[in-house]
Every structure is written in structure tokens, then in C-alpha cells.
Coordinates of C-alpha atoms and ligand atoms in Angstrom, one line a residue:
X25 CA -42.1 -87.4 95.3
X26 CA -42.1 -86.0 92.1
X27 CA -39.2 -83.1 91.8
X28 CA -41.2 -80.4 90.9
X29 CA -43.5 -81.2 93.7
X30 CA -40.9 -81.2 96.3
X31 CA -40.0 -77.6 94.9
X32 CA -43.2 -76.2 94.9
X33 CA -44.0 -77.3 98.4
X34 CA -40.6 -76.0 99.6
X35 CA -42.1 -72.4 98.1
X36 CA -45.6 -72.5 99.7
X37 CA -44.3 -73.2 103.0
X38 CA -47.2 -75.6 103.1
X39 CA -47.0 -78.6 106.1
X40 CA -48.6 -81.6 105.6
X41 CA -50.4 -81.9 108.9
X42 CA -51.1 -78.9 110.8
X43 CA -52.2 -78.0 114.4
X44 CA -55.5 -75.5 114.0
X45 CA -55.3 -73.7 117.2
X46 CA -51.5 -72.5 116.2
X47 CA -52.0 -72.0 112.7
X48 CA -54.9 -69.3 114.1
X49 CA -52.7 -67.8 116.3
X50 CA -49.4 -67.9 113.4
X51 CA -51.7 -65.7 111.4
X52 CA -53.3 -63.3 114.0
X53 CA -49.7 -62.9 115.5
X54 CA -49.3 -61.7 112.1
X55 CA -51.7 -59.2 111.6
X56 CA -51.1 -57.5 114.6
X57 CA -47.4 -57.6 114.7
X58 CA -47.7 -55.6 111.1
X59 CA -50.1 -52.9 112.5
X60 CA -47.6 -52.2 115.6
X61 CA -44.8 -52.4 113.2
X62 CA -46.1 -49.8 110.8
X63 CA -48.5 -48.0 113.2
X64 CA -51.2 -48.8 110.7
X65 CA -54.6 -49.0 112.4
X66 CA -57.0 -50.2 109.8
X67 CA -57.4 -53.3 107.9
X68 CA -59.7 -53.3 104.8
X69 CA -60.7 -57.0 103.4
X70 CA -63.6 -57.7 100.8
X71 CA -66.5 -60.6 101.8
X72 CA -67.3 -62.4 99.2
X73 CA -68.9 -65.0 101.6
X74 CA -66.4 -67.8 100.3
X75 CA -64.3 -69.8 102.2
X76 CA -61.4 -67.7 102.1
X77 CA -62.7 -64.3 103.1
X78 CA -64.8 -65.6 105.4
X79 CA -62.0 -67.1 107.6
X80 CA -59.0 -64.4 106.7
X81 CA -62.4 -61.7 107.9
X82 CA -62.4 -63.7 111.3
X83 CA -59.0 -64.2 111.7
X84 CA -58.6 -60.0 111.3
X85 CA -61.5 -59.1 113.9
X86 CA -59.8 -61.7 116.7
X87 CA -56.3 -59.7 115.9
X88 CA -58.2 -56.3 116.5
X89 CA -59.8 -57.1 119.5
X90 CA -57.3 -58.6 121.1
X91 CA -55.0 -55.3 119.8
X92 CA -57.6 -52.7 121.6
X93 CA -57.8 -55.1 124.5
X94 CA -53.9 -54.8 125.1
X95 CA -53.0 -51.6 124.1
X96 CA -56.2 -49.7 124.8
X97 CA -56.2 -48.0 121.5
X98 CA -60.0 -47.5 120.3
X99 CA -58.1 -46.6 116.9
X100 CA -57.7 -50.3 115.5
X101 CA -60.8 -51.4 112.7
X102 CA -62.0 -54.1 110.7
X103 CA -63.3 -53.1 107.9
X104 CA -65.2 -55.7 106.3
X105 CA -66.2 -54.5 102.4
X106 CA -69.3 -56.2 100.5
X107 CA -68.3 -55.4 96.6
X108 CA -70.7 -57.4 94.9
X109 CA -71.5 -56.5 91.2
X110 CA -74.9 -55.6 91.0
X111 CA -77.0 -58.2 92.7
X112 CA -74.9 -60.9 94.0
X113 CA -77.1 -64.8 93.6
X114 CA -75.1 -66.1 97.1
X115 CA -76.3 -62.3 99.0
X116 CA -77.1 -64.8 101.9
X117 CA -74.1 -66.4 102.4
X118 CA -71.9 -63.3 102.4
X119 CA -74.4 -62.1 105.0
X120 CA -73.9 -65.3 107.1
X121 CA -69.9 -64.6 106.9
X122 CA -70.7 -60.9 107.7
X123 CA -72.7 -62.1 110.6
X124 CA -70.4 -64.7 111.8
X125 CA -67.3 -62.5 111.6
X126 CA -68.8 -59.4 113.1
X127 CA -66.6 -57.0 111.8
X128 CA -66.1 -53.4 113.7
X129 CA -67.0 -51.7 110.3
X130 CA -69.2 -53.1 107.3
X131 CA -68.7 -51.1 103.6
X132 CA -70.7 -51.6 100.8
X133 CA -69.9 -50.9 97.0
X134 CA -71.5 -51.9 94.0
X135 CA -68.5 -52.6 91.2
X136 CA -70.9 -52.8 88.4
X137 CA -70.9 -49.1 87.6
X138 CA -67.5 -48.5 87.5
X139 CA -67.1 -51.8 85.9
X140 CA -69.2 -51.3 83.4
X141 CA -68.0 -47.8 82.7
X142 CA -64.7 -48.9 82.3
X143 CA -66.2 -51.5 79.5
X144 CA -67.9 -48.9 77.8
X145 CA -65.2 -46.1 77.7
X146 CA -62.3 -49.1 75.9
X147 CA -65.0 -49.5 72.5
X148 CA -63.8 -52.6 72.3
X149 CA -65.3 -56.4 72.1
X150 CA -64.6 -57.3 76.1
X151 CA -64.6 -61.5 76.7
X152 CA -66.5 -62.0 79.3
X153 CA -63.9 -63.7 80.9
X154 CA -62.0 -60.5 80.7
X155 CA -64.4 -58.6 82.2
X156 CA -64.3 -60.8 85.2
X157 CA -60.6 -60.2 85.4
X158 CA -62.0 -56.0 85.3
X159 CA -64.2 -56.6 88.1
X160 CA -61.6 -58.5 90.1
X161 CA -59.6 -55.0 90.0
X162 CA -61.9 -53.1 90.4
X163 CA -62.9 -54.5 94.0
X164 CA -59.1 -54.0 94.5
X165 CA -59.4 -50.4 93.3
X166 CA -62.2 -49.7 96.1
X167 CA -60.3 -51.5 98.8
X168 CA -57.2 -50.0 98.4
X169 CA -59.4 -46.5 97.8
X170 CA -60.4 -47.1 101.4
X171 CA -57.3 -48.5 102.8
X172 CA -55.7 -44.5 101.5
X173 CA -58.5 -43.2 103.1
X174 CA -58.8 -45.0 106.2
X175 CA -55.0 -45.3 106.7
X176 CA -54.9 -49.0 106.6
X177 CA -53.7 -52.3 104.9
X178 CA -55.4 -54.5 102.4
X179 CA -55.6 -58.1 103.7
X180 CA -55.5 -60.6 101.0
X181 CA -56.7 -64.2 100.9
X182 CA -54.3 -65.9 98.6
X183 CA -53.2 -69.7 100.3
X184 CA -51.1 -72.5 98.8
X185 CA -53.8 -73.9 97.0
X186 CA -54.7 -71.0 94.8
X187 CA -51.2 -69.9 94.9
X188 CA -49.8 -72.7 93.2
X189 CA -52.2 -72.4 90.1
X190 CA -52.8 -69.3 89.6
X191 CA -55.9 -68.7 90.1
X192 CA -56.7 -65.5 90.7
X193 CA -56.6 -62.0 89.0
X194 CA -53.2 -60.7 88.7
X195 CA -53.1 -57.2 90.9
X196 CA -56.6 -58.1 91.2
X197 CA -57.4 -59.7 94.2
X198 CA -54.1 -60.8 93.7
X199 CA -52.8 -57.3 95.0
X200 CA -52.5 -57.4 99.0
X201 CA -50.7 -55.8 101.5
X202 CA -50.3 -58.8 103.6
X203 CA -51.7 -62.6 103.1
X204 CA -52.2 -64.4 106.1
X205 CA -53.4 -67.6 104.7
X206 CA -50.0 -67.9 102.5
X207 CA -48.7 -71.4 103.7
X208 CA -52.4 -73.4 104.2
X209 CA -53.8 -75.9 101.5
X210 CA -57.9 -75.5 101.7
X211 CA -58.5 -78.2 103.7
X212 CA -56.3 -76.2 106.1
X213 CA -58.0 -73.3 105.9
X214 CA -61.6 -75.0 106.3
X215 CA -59.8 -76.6 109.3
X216 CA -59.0 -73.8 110.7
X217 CA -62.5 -72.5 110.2
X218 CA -63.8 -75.7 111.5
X219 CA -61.9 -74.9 114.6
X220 CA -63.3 -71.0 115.2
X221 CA -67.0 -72.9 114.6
X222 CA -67.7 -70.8 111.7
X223 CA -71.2 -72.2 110.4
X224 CA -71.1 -75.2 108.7
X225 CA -72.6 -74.1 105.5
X226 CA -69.8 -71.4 104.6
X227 CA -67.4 -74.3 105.3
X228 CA -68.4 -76.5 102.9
X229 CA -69.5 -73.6 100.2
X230 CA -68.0 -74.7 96.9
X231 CA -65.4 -72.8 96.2
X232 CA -66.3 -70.2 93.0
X233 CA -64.4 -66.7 91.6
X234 CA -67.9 -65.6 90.2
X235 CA -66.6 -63.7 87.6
X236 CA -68.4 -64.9 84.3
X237 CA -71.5 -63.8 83.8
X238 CA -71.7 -66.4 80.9
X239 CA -71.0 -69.2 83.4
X240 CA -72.2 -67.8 87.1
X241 CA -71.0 -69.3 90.4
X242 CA -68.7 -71.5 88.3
X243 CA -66.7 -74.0 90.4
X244 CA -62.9 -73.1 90.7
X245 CA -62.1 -76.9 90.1
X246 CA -64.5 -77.2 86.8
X247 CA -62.4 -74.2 85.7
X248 CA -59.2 -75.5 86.8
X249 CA -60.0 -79.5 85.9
X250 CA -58.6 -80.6 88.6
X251 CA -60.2 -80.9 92.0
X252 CA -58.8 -78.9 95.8
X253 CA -58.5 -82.4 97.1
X254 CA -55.9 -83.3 94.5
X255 CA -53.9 -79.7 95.0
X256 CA -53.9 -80.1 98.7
X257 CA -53.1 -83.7 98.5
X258 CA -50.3 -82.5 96.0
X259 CA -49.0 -80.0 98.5
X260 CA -49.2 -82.5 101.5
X261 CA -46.3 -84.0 100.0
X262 CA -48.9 -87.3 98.9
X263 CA -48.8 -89.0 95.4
X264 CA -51.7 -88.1 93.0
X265 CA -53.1 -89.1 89.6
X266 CA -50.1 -88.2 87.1
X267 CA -52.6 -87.2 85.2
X268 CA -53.2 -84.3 88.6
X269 CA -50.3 -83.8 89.1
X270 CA -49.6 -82.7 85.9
X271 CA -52.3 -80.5 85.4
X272 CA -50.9 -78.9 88.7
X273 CA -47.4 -78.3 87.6
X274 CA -49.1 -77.4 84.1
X275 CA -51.1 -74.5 86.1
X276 CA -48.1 -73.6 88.2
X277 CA -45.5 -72.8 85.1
X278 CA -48.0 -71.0 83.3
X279 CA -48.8 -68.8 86.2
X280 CA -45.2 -68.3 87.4
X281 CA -45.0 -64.6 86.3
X282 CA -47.8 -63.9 89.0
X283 CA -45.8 -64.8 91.6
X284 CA -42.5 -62.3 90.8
X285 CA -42.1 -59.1 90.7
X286 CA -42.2 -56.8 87.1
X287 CA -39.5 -57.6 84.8
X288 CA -36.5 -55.6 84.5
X289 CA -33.2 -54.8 82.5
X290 CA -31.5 -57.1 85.3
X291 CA -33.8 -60.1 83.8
X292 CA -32.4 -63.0 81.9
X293 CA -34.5 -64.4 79.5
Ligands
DND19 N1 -45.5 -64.8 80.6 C1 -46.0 -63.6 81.2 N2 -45.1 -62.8 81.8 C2 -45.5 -61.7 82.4 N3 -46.8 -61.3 82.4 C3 -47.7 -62.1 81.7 C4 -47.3 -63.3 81.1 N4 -48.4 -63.8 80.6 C5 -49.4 -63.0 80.8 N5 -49.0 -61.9 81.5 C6 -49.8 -60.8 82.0 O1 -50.8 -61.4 82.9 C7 -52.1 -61.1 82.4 C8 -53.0 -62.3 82.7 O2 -53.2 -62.6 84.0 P1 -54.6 -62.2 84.7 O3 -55.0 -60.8 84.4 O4 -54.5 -62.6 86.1 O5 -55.6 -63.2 83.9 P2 -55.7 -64.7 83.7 O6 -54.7 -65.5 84.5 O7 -55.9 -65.0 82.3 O8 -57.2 -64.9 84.4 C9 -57.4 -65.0 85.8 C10 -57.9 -66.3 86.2 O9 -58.0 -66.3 87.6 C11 -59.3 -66.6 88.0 N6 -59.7 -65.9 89.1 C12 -59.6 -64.5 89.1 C13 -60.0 -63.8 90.2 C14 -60.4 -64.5 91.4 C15 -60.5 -65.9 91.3 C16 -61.0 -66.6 92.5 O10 -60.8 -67.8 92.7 O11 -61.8 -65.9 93.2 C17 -60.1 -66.5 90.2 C18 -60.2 -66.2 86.8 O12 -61.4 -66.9 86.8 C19 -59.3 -66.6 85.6 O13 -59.4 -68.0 85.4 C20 -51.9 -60.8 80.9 O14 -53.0 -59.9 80.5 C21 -50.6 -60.1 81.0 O15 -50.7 -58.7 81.4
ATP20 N1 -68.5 -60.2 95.8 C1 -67.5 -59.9 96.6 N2 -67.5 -59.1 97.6 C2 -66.4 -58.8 98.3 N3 -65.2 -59.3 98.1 C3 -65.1 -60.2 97.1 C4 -66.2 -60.6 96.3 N4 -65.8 -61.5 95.4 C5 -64.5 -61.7 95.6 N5 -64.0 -60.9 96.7 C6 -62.7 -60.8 97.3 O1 -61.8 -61.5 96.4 C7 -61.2 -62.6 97.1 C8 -60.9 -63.7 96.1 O2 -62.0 -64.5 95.8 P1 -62.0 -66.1 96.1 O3 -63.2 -66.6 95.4 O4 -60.7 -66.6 95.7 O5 -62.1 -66.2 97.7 P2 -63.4 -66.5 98.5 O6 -64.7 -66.2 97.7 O7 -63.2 -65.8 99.8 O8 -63.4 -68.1 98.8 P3 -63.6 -69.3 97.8 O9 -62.3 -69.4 97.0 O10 -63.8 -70.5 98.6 O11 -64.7 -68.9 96.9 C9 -62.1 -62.9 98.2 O12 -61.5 -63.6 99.2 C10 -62.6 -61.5 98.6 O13 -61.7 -60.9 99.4
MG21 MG1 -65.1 -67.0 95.9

């Protein structure tokens, strides 16, 4: 195994075979041993209808109804949050998660005019691949805005695979209270979701950060050039393409102040 490789899978806890039905109950145990533990009762996760909302949404409903089930408490809520920017093209398959996940609560919140506002107030020349990053934040603005309100917990969906490159909006969707995906590649997490039945379509919904309007729906592994199969092979421990691999390890220096805390006067550098 390459060095680096054997590092980076020591960090992201990943396995390289997994048992579904304990994995499920690893991150539910989770959940629910954080809300007794801070006497929290509300978690707030947005549905993008993707992959990794979809199952981190179900995995959150099962660990609030089996939390009023044992402890009788009416008090503990899902709150499921649609934040799509304007009109969203896949609307349908973020009702299907809804719909599949049957969350206690559903929000809705249209980012666009706050997003756009916030454009507009910098006078500045915005990329639009900036502007994606703005409307990443700004969906973790109104979940954390209802997480204050409702006295609950953000739930992120960050997992090994997206971990380990980066990809995702730093204290964006980034920013979470807890993430109980952290340690599953994504063909862990679709076998997970395989495992709860989740319809069959959401399973195999390429995976997309919709953020650029110039390029909309665009596939995480076009932007990344290199495909989920490779990163989860990578993490299983298996040899890949050099060619992969390095793109992976590429991704994974770049992106290594995303995974640290701020910098500080006790920094070497
Ligand atoms: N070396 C360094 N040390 C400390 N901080 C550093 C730094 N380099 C940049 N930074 C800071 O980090 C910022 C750049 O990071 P960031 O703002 O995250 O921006 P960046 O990594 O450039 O872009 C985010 C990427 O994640 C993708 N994404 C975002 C959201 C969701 C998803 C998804 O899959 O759904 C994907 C998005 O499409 C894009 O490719 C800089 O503006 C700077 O503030
Ligand atoms: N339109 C949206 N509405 C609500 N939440 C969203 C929306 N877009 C993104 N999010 C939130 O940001 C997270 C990060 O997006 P990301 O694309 O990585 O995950 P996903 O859409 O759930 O799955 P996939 O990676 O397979 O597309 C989502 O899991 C979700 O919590
Ligand atoms: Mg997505």
C-alpha cells in the first residue's frame, strides 16, 4: 500500500468491508447518545435529495423514534430543511428523500434572496464558482438559525469519501455539529441505504454539489477527475491507477487545512 494511503485510511477510520445493519445502528447509537448527553432535543439537517442527505435524514428519524419510544419524551424532532436556491431542476428527487425519510418536521427556505443579496451588497465581480461556495453557507446560516431557535444540533453529511478530497464548502456544509457518516466510503453509505430500502433511484442518483449555475447538476467526479469508485477503492485499502491515486493524495494535501482547526500563535509553519 502506498504510505500516504495507509495514513489517510488510518484518519478516516474507514473499514474495508463493512456489516450494514451495524454500521446503521454505530451511527443512530450516535445521534441519540449526543442528544441525551447534552439534553439537546432537535436535530436540524438540510435535503438536498442526494445520497448523503438522504440516508444521514433517515438515519436521524430512526434515532428519534426510537428516543420518544424509550424515554417517552414528545420533545425529540427531526427537522428536515429544503434550502434550494430558487427553483431547484431535481425538486422531485428531494421530494422522494422527503417522502422516504418521513421526517417529524419539514422547513423550507429559499437561499437565493439572501444569496443574492449578499452578492449585490460586496460590488464586486463574484466567480460563479464563488458564489456556489456563498450559497453553501448560506444553507448553513439557516440551519444553524434554526438549530438556535429550535434548541438543536446541526447534523452533517461529510463521509470518508468527500472527506479525503475536500470537497465541500469550508464552514459551509462543512460546518456540523455532529457527522454520522464520518468513517463510510460511498459505496458504504449506498449500502447502508440499500439496506433501510431507500428507493432505488435516490441510490443510484449521481452524486452533484449543484452549486454552479454555469455548469448545473455537475458531477462531483467530473469536478474532481477522478471517479467515487477509485476513492472508495483507495480507502478500502485496494491498489488503484497511480495516476488515481495521485489525484487523491493531490486533493487530500490541498484540502488539509479543512480538516484542522484555525491557525494559531502555537502553529509551526
Ligand atoms: N492553505 C490554507 N490554509 C488555511 N486556509 C486556507 C488555505 N487555502 C485556502 N484557505 C481558505 O479556504 C477557502 C477555500 O475553501 P472553500 O471556501 O471551501 O472553497 P474551495 O475549496 O475553493 O471550493 C469548495 C469546493 O467544494 C465543492 N463543494 C462545495 C460544497 C458542497 C459540495 C458537495 O459535494 O455538495 C462540494 C465546490 O464545488 C468546490 O469545488 C479560502 O477562501 C480560504 O479562506
Ligand atoms: N438544495 C439543498 N437543499 C437542502 N440541503 C442541501 C441542498 N444542497 C445541499 N444541501 C446540504 O448540503 C449537503 C452537502 O451536499 P452534498 O451534495 O455533498 O450531499 P448530498 O446532496 O446529500 O449527496 P450527494 O453528494 O450524493 O449529492 C447535503 O447533504 C445537504 O445537507
Ligand atoms: Mg448533492
Amino acid at each position: 500500500m502506498r504510505p500516504l494511503q495507509k495514513e489517510i485510511i488510518a484518519y478516516e477510520r474507514v473499514q474495508p468491508q463493512i456489516d450494514p445493519a451495524a454500521e446503521v445502528q454505530r451511527s443512530v447509537t450516535l445521534l441519540q447518545d449526543f442528544l441525551e448527553t447534552t439534553g439537546l432535543k432537535t436535530l436540524v439537517l438540510g435535503i438536498s435529495g442526494g445520497q448523503d442527505s438522504t440516508l444521514a435524514g433517515r438515519l436521524c428519524q430512526i434515532a428519534m423514534e426510537q428516543l420518544r419510544e424509550k424515554t417517552g419524551n414528545a420533545d425529540y424532532q427531526f427537522v428536515a430543511v429544503r434550502l434550494p436556491y430558487g427553483q431547484q431542476a431535481d425538486e422531485e428527487d428531494a421530494m422522494a428523500a422527503l417522502a422516504w425519510i418521513k421526517p417529524d418536521q419539514v422547513k423550507r427556505v429559499d437561499i437565493q434572496p439572501a444569496v443574492e443579496a449578499t452578492v449585490a451588497s460586496l460590488s464586486l465581480q463574484i466567480s460563479d464558482f464563488n458564489k456556489g461556495n456563498i450559497k453553501a453557507r448560506q444553507r448553513m446560516i439557516v440551519q444553524y438559525a434554526l438549530a438556535g431557535d429550535l434548541k438543536g444540533a446541526v447534523v452533517g453529511t461529510d463521509h470518508a469519501a468527500e472527506n479525503i478530497t475536500g470537497f465541500y464548502t469550508k464552514y459551509g456544509d462543512g460546518a456540523a455539529d455532529l457527522t454520522p457518516l464520518f468513517r463510510l466510503d460511498k459505496r458504504q453509505g449506498r449500502l447502508l441505504l440499500k439496506y433501510l430500502q431507500a428507493p432505488q433511484a435516490l441510490i443510484t442518483k449521481t452524486p452533484t454539489a449543484d452549486l454552479e449555475e454555469d455548469r448545473p447538476g455537475l458531477a462531483d467526479e467530473v469536478a474532481l477527475g477522478v471517479t467515487y469508485a477509485e476513492i472508495d477503492a483507495y480507502l478500502e485499502g485496494k491498489e488503484i491507477d497511480p495516476a488515481a491515486a495521485e489525484k487523491i493524495e493531490s486533493w487530500y494535501q490541498k484540502t488539509a487545512h479543512k480538516r484542522r482547526l484555525p491557525y494559531t500563535v502555537f502553529d509551526q509553519f
